[in-house]
Amino acid sequence: MSFRSKTYHTKFDQSILVREAVPQDAEQLLELKLQYLKNTSTIPLFDYEYPNDIVEEEKLIKRYQSQNNSLLLVAAHNNTLVGNIDLTGNTRKKMQHTAVIGMGVHTNYHNQGIGTLLLQHVLDWAQKNEILRLVWLEVYATNTSGIALYKKMGFKETGHIQGFFFENDNYLDKLTMTKAVS
């Protein structure tokens, strides 16, 4: 099931194209991920821990394109990637009706509605997908803006693990949130 590209304008009237990632995006996508991983306190991965190089990133994009319960979208401003969201469908038969969401936005583009756009498109796609029935995500319990967005989009808190993340000498709680898409 393919995704139709769409163009939007941010709160600051910047034109943003939301489209499916293609292998030619590998270098820019890798740069984007390393940028927001380096500057985040809401994703449980340090930039130096991200395992992919450009070749591996290209393989990752192709894998998303080949799985009919997965999707990788990017947001671009003036042909530069500024955000991405992945919906990773489970490959196990008993769980292939489920998919986990991961998302990141370039630090310079925070609070402009790009995360909302990306999430809405993934949810719309998932609702039309014949395989998927449940999407889920994990979020730091301290990420109040992220949690507010997810609740606005219909996610429900379905799990809470205390002290799951360790960052800046503090143990932080993890929330699991789910949304039925069928």
PDB file of C-alpha atoms in Angstrom:
ATOM      1  CA  MET A   1       0.000   0.000   0.000  1.00  0.00           C
ATOM      2  CA  SER A   2       1.633   3.235  -1.116  1.00  0.00           C
ATOM      3  CA  PHE A   3       1.526   6.674   0.445  1.00  0.00           C
ATOM      4  CA  ARG A   4       0.538   9.820  -1.471  1.00  0.00           C
ATOM      5  CA  SER A   5       2.836  12.778  -0.868  1.00  0.00           C
ATOM      6  CA  LYS A   6       1.262  15.954   0.512  1.00  0.00           C
ATOM      7  CA  THR A   7       2.490  19.502   1.071  1.00  0.00           C
ATOM      8  CA  TYR A   8       1.607  21.611   4.123  1.00  0.00           C
ATOM      9  CA  HIS A   9       2.559  24.917   5.701  1.00  0.00           C
ATOM     10  CA  THR A  10       3.890  25.151   9.246  1.00  0.00           C
ATOM     11  CA  LYS A  11       2.825  27.687  11.856  1.00  0.00           C
ATOM     12  CA  PHE A  12       5.629  29.882  10.473  1.00  0.00           C
ATOM     13  CA  ASP A  13       4.394  29.433   6.873  1.00  0.00           C
ATOM     14  CA  GLN A  14       7.211  27.112   5.839  1.00  0.00           C
ATOM     15  CA  SER A  15       6.306  24.612   3.130  1.00  0.00           C
ATOM     16  CA  ILE A  16       6.695  21.001   4.314  1.00  0.00           C
ATOM     17  CA  LEU A  17       6.398  17.992   2.020  1.00  0.00           C
ATOM     18  CA  VAL A  18       5.428  14.721   3.726  1.00  0.00           C
ATOM     19  CA  ARG A  19       6.326  11.706   1.607  1.00  0.00           C
ATOM     20  CA  GLU A  20       7.470   8.119   1.769  1.00  0.00           C
ATOM     21  CA  ALA A  21      11.231   7.703   2.197  1.00  0.00           C
ATOM     22  CA  VAL A  22      13.214   6.434  -0.788  1.00  0.00           C
ATOM     23  CA  PRO A  23      16.711   4.886  -0.835  1.00  0.00           C
ATOM     24  CA  GLN A  24      18.193   8.154  -2.146  1.00  0.00           C
ATOM     25  CA  ASP A  25      17.239   9.714   1.219  1.00  0.00           C
ATOM     26  CA  ALA A  26      19.692   7.521   3.136  1.00  0.00           C
ATOM     27  CA  GLU A  27      22.434  10.099   3.659  1.00  0.00           C
ATOM     28  CA  GLN A  28      20.084  12.918   4.654  1.00  0.00           C
ATOM     29  CA  LEU A  29      17.990  10.637   6.845  1.00  0.00           C
ATOM     30  CA  LEU A  30      21.086   9.465   8.677  1.00  0.00           C
ATOM     31  CA  GLU A  31      22.220  13.080   9.215  1.00  0.00           C
ATOM     32  CA  LEU A  32      18.756  14.018  10.487  1.00  0.00           C
ATOM     33  CA  LYS A  33      18.621  11.139  12.956  1.00  0.00           C
ATOM     34  CA  LEU A  34      22.093  11.862  14.299  1.00  0.00           C
ATOM     35  CA  GLN A  35      21.153  15.538  14.738  1.00  0.00           C
ATOM     36  CA  TYR A  36      18.043  14.946  16.791  1.00  0.00           C
ATOM     37  CA  LEU A  37      19.562  12.057  18.738  1.00  0.00           C
ATOM     38  CA  LYS A  38      22.425  14.335  19.755  1.00  0.00           C
ATOM     39  CA  ASN A  39      20.020  17.014  20.957  1.00  0.00           C
ATOM     40  CA  THR A  40      17.208  15.074  22.619  1.00  0.00           C
ATOM     41  CA  SER A  41      16.244  14.089  26.112  1.00  0.00           C
ATOM     42  CA  THR A  42      13.174  12.154  24.955  1.00  0.00           C
ATOM     43  CA  ILE A  43      14.627   9.346  22.826  1.00  0.00           C
ATOM     44  CA  PRO A  44      16.443   6.520  24.637  1.00  0.00           C
ATOM     45  CA  LEU A  45      19.386   6.340  22.247  1.00  0.00           C
ATOM     46  CA  PHE A  46      22.547   8.409  22.059  1.00  0.00           C
ATOM     47  CA  ASP A  47      23.762   9.545  18.643  1.00  0.00           C
ATOM     48  CA  TYR A  48      26.982   7.547  19.005  1.00  0.00           C
ATOM     49  CA  GLU A  49      24.946   4.381  19.633  1.00  0.00           C
ATOM     50  CA  TYR A  50      23.023   4.595  16.355  1.00  0.00           C
ATOM     51  CA  PRO A  51      24.418   1.656  14.374  1.00  0.00           C
ATOM     52  CA  ASN A  52      23.723   2.575  10.755  1.00  0.00           C
ATOM     53  CA  ASP A  53      26.022   4.044   8.152  1.00  0.00           C
ATOM     54  CA  ILE A  54      24.658   5.288   4.803  1.00  0.00           C
ATOM     55  CA  VAL A  55      24.594   1.787   3.291  1.00  0.00           C
ATOM     56  CA  GLU A  56      22.702   0.368   6.275  1.00  0.00           C
ATOM     57  CA  GLU A  57      20.300   3.318   6.251  1.00  0.00           C
ATOM     58  CA  GLU A  58      19.540   2.633   2.587  1.00  0.00           C
ATOM     59  CA  LYS A  59      18.861  -1.034   3.417  1.00  0.00           C
ATOM     60  CA  LEU A  60      16.569   0.090   6.219  1.00  0.00           C
ATOM     61  CA  ILE A  61      14.552   2.270   3.831  1.00  0.00           C
ATOM     62  CA  LYS A  62      14.246  -0.611   1.357  1.00  0.00           C
ATOM     63  CA  ARG A  63      13.101  -2.937   4.143  1.00  0.00           C
ATOM     64  CA  TYR A  64      10.293  -0.520   5.044  1.00  0.00           C
ATOM     65  CA  GLN A  65       9.294  -0.347   1.381  1.00  0.00           C
ATOM     66  CA  SER A  66       9.106  -4.140   1.140  1.00  0.00           C
ATOM     67  CA  GLN A  67       6.983  -4.824   4.238  1.00  0.00           C
ATOM     68  CA  ASN A  68       3.267  -4.385   3.773  1.00  0.00           C
ATOM     69  CA  ASN A  69       2.648  -3.569   7.460  1.00  0.00           C
ATOM     70  CA  SER A  70       5.432  -0.962   7.748  1.00  0.00           C
ATOM     71  CA  LEU A  71       5.930   2.607   6.572  1.00  0.00           C
ATOM     72  CA  LEU A  72       8.730   5.177   6.720  1.00  0.00           C
ATOM     73  CA  LEU A  73       7.748   8.787   6.073  1.00  0.00           C
ATOM     74  CA  VAL A  74       9.920  11.895   5.908  1.00  0.00           C
ATOM     75  CA  ALA A  75       9.109  15.592   6.156  1.00  0.00           C
ATOM     76  CA  ALA A  76      11.150  17.870   3.895  1.00  0.00           C
ATOM     77  CA  HIS A  77      11.583  21.633   3.767  1.00  0.00           C
ATOM     78  CA  ASN A  78      13.280  22.962   0.607  1.00  0.00           C
ATOM     79  CA  ASN A  79      14.417  19.397  -0.226  1.00  0.00           C
ATOM     80  CA  THR A  80      16.079  18.999   3.188  1.00  0.00           C
ATOM     81  CA  LEU A  81      14.759  16.335   5.552  1.00  0.00           C
ATOM     82  CA  VAL A  82      13.528  17.867   8.818  1.00  0.00           C
ATOM     83  CA  GLY A  83      11.542  14.992  10.321  1.00  0.00           C
ATOM     84  CA  ASN A  84      10.765  11.315  10.023  1.00  0.00           C
ATOM     85  CA  ILE A  85       8.389   8.751  11.405  1.00  0.00           C
ATOM     86  CA  ASP A  86       8.524   5.004  11.112  1.00  0.00           C
ATOM     87  CA  LEU A  87       5.774   2.499  11.623  1.00  0.00           C
ATOM     88  CA  THR A  88       7.498  -0.835  12.108  1.00  0.00           C
ATOM     89  CA  GLY A  89       5.159  -3.755  11.622  1.00  0.00           C
ATOM     90  CA  ASN A  90       5.925  -6.919  13.509  1.00  0.00           C
ATOM     91  CA  THR A  91       7.221  -9.770  11.350  1.00  0.00           C
ATOM     92  CA  ARG A  92       5.997 -12.543  13.662  1.00  0.00           C
ATOM     93  CA  LYS A  93       2.757 -14.098  12.445  1.00  0.00           C
ATOM     94  CA  LYS A  94       1.027 -13.861  15.835  1.00  0.00           C
ATOM     95  CA  MET A  95       1.858 -10.150  16.099  1.00  0.00           C
ATOM     96  CA  GLN A  96       1.981  -8.871  12.524  1.00  0.00           C
ATOM     97  CA  HIS A  97      -1.258  -6.972  13.187  1.00  0.00           C
ATOM     98  CA  THR A  98       0.785  -4.667  15.461  1.00  0.00           C
ATOM     99  CA  ALA A  99       3.299  -1.935  14.655  1.00  0.00           C
ATOM    100  CA  VAL A 100       5.449   0.343  16.783  1.00  0.00           C
ATOM    101  CA  ILE A 101       5.909   4.035  16.035  1.00  0.00           C
ATOM    102  CA  GLY A 102       9.187   5.949  16.266  1.00  0.00           C
ATOM    103  CA  MET A 103       9.539   9.610  15.363  1.00  0.00           C
ATOM    104  CA  GLY A 104      12.031  12.470  15.368  1.00  0.00           C
ATOM    105  CA  VAL A 105      12.094  16.082  14.223  1.00  0.00           C
ATOM    106  CA  HIS A 106      15.129  18.298  13.644  1.00  0.00           C
ATOM    107  CA  THR A 107      15.701  20.549  16.645  1.00  0.00           C
ATOM    108  CA  ASN A 108      15.268  23.706  14.539  1.00  0.00           C
ATOM    109  CA  TYR A 109      11.793  22.549  13.498  1.00  0.00           C
ATOM    110  CA  HIS A 110      10.294  21.702  16.889  1.00  0.00           C
ATOM    111  CA  ASN A 111       6.898  23.149  17.862  1.00  0.00           C
ATOM    112  CA  GLN A 112       5.812  23.777  14.281  1.00  0.00           C
ATOM    113  CA  GLY A 113       3.308  20.939  13.954  1.00  0.00           C
ATOM    114  CA  ILE A 114       5.570  18.620  11.950  1.00  0.00           C
ATOM    115  CA  GLY A 115       5.309  15.793  14.483  1.00  0.00           C
ATOM    116  CA  THR A 116       1.529  16.079  14.388  1.00  0.00           C
ATOM    117  CA  LEU A 117       1.531  15.933  10.574  1.00  0.00           C
ATOM    118  CA  LEU A 118       3.768  12.872  10.505  1.00  0.00           C
ATOM    119  CA  LEU A 119       1.794  11.061  13.191  1.00  0.00           C
ATOM    120  CA  GLN A 120      -1.548  11.812  11.539  1.00  0.00           C
ATOM    121  CA  HIS A 121      -0.323  10.439   8.213  1.00  0.00           C
ATOM    122  CA  VAL A 122       0.999   7.249   9.784  1.00  0.00           C
ATOM    123  CA  LEU A 123      -2.296   6.718  11.610  1.00  0.00           C
ATOM    124  CA  ASP A 124      -4.334   7.370   8.449  1.00  0.00           C
ATOM    125  CA  TRP A 125      -2.179   4.879   6.539  1.00  0.00           C
ATOM    126  CA  ALA A 126      -2.423   2.293   9.333  1.00  0.00           C
ATOM    127  CA  GLN A 127      -6.231   2.574   9.399  1.00  0.00           C
ATOM    128  CA  LYS A 128      -6.366   1.740   5.685  1.00  0.00           C
ATOM    129  CA  ASN A 129      -3.875  -1.102   6.005  1.00  0.00           C
ATOM    130  CA  GLU A 130      -5.509  -4.535   5.790  1.00  0.00           C
ATOM    131  CA  ILE A 131      -3.057  -6.140   8.239  1.00  0.00           C
ATOM    132  CA  LEU A 132      -2.700  -3.650  11.071  1.00  0.00           C
ATOM    133  CA  ARG A 133      -5.100  -3.533  14.014  1.00  0.00           C
ATOM    134  CA  LEU A 134      -3.003  -1.942  16.776  1.00  0.00           C
ATOM    135  CA  VAL A 135      -0.223   0.643  16.818  1.00  0.00           C
ATOM    136  CA  TRP A 136       1.835   1.433  19.867  1.00  0.00           C
ATOM    137  CA  LEU A 137       4.705   3.538  21.101  1.00  0.00           C
ATOM    138  CA  GLU A 138       6.922   4.064  24.101  1.00  0.00           C
ATOM    139  CA  VAL A 139       7.507   7.481  25.612  1.00  0.00           C
ATOM    140  CA  TYR A 140       9.360   8.951  28.568  1.00  0.00           C
ATOM    141  CA  ALA A 141       6.815   9.728  31.295  1.00  0.00           C
ATOM    142  CA  THR A 142       8.477  13.168  31.550  1.00  0.00           C
ATOM    143  CA  ASN A 143       7.749  13.968  27.876  1.00  0.00           C
ATOM    144  CA  THR A 144       4.554  15.879  28.597  1.00  0.00           C
ATOM    145  CA  SER A 145       4.277  17.489  25.154  1.00  0.00           C
ATOM    146  CA  GLY A 146       4.693  14.123  23.431  1.00  0.00           C
ATOM    147  CA  ILE A 147       2.134  12.479  25.703  1.00  0.00           C
ATOM    148  CA  ALA A 148      -0.313  15.330  25.066  1.00  0.00           C
ATOM    149  CA  LEU A 149       0.100  14.856  21.299  1.00  0.00           C
ATOM    150  CA  TYR A 150      -0.427  11.100  21.537  1.00  0.00           C
ATOM    151  CA  LYS A 151      -3.536  11.512  23.694  1.00  0.00           C
ATOM    152  CA  LYS A 152      -4.879  14.119  21.246  1.00  0.00           C
ATOM    153  CA  MET A 153      -4.451  11.517  18.488  1.00  0.00           C
ATOM    154  CA  GLY A 154      -6.407   8.904  20.461  1.00  0.00           C
ATOM    155  CA  PHE A 155      -3.643   6.903  22.137  1.00  0.00           C
ATOM    156  CA  LYS A 156      -4.329   5.414  25.566  1.00  0.00           C
ATOM    157  CA  GLU A 157      -1.773   4.706  28.262  1.00  0.00           C
ATOM    158  CA  THR A 158      -1.568   0.925  28.588  1.00  0.00           C
ATOM    159  CA  GLY A 159       1.656   0.409  30.510  1.00  0.00           C
ATOM    160  CA  HIS A 160       3.947   2.127  32.984  1.00  0.00           C
ATOM    161  CA  ILE A 161       7.387   0.912  34.029  1.00  0.00           C
ATOM    162  CA  GLN A 162       9.113   2.842  36.788  1.00  0.00           C
ATOM    163  CA  GLY A 163      12.814   3.595  36.454  1.00  0.00           C
ATOM    164  CA  PHE A 164      13.083   2.138  32.956  1.00  0.00           C
ATOM    165  CA  PHE A 165      15.395   4.779  31.456  1.00  0.00           C
ATOM    166  CA  PHE A 166      18.621   6.057  33.002  1.00  0.00           C
ATOM    167  CA  GLU A 167      19.668   9.467  31.777  1.00  0.00           C
ATOM    168  CA  ASN A 168      21.600  12.340  33.390  1.00  0.00           C
ATOM    169  CA  ASP A 169      22.013  10.353  36.619  1.00  0.00           C
ATOM    170  CA  ASN A 170      18.244   9.882  36.949  1.00  0.00           C
ATOM    171  CA  TYR A 171      15.944   6.918  36.525  1.00  0.00           C
ATOM    172  CA  LEU A 172      12.921   7.855  34.439  1.00  0.00           C
ATOM    173  CA  ASP A 173       9.625   6.068  33.907  1.00  0.00           C
ATOM    174  CA  LYS A 174       8.431   4.686  30.579  1.00  0.00           C
ATOM    175  CA  LEU A 175       4.853   4.768  29.325  1.00  0.00           C
ATOM    176  CA  THR A 176       3.486   2.469  26.670  1.00  0.00           C
ATOM    177  CA  MET A 177       0.591   3.881  24.685  1.00  0.00           C
ATOM    178  CA  THR A 178      -1.621   2.091  22.171  1.00  0.00           C
ATOM    179  CA  LYS A 179      -4.291   2.895  19.608  1.00  0.00           C
ATOM    180  CA  ALA A 180      -6.610   0.551  17.755  1.00  0.00           C
ATOM    181  CA  VAL A 181      -6.588   1.284  14.031  1.00  0.00           C
ATOM    182  CA  SER A 182      -9.288  -1.015  12.707  1.00  0.00           C
TER     183      SER A 182
END
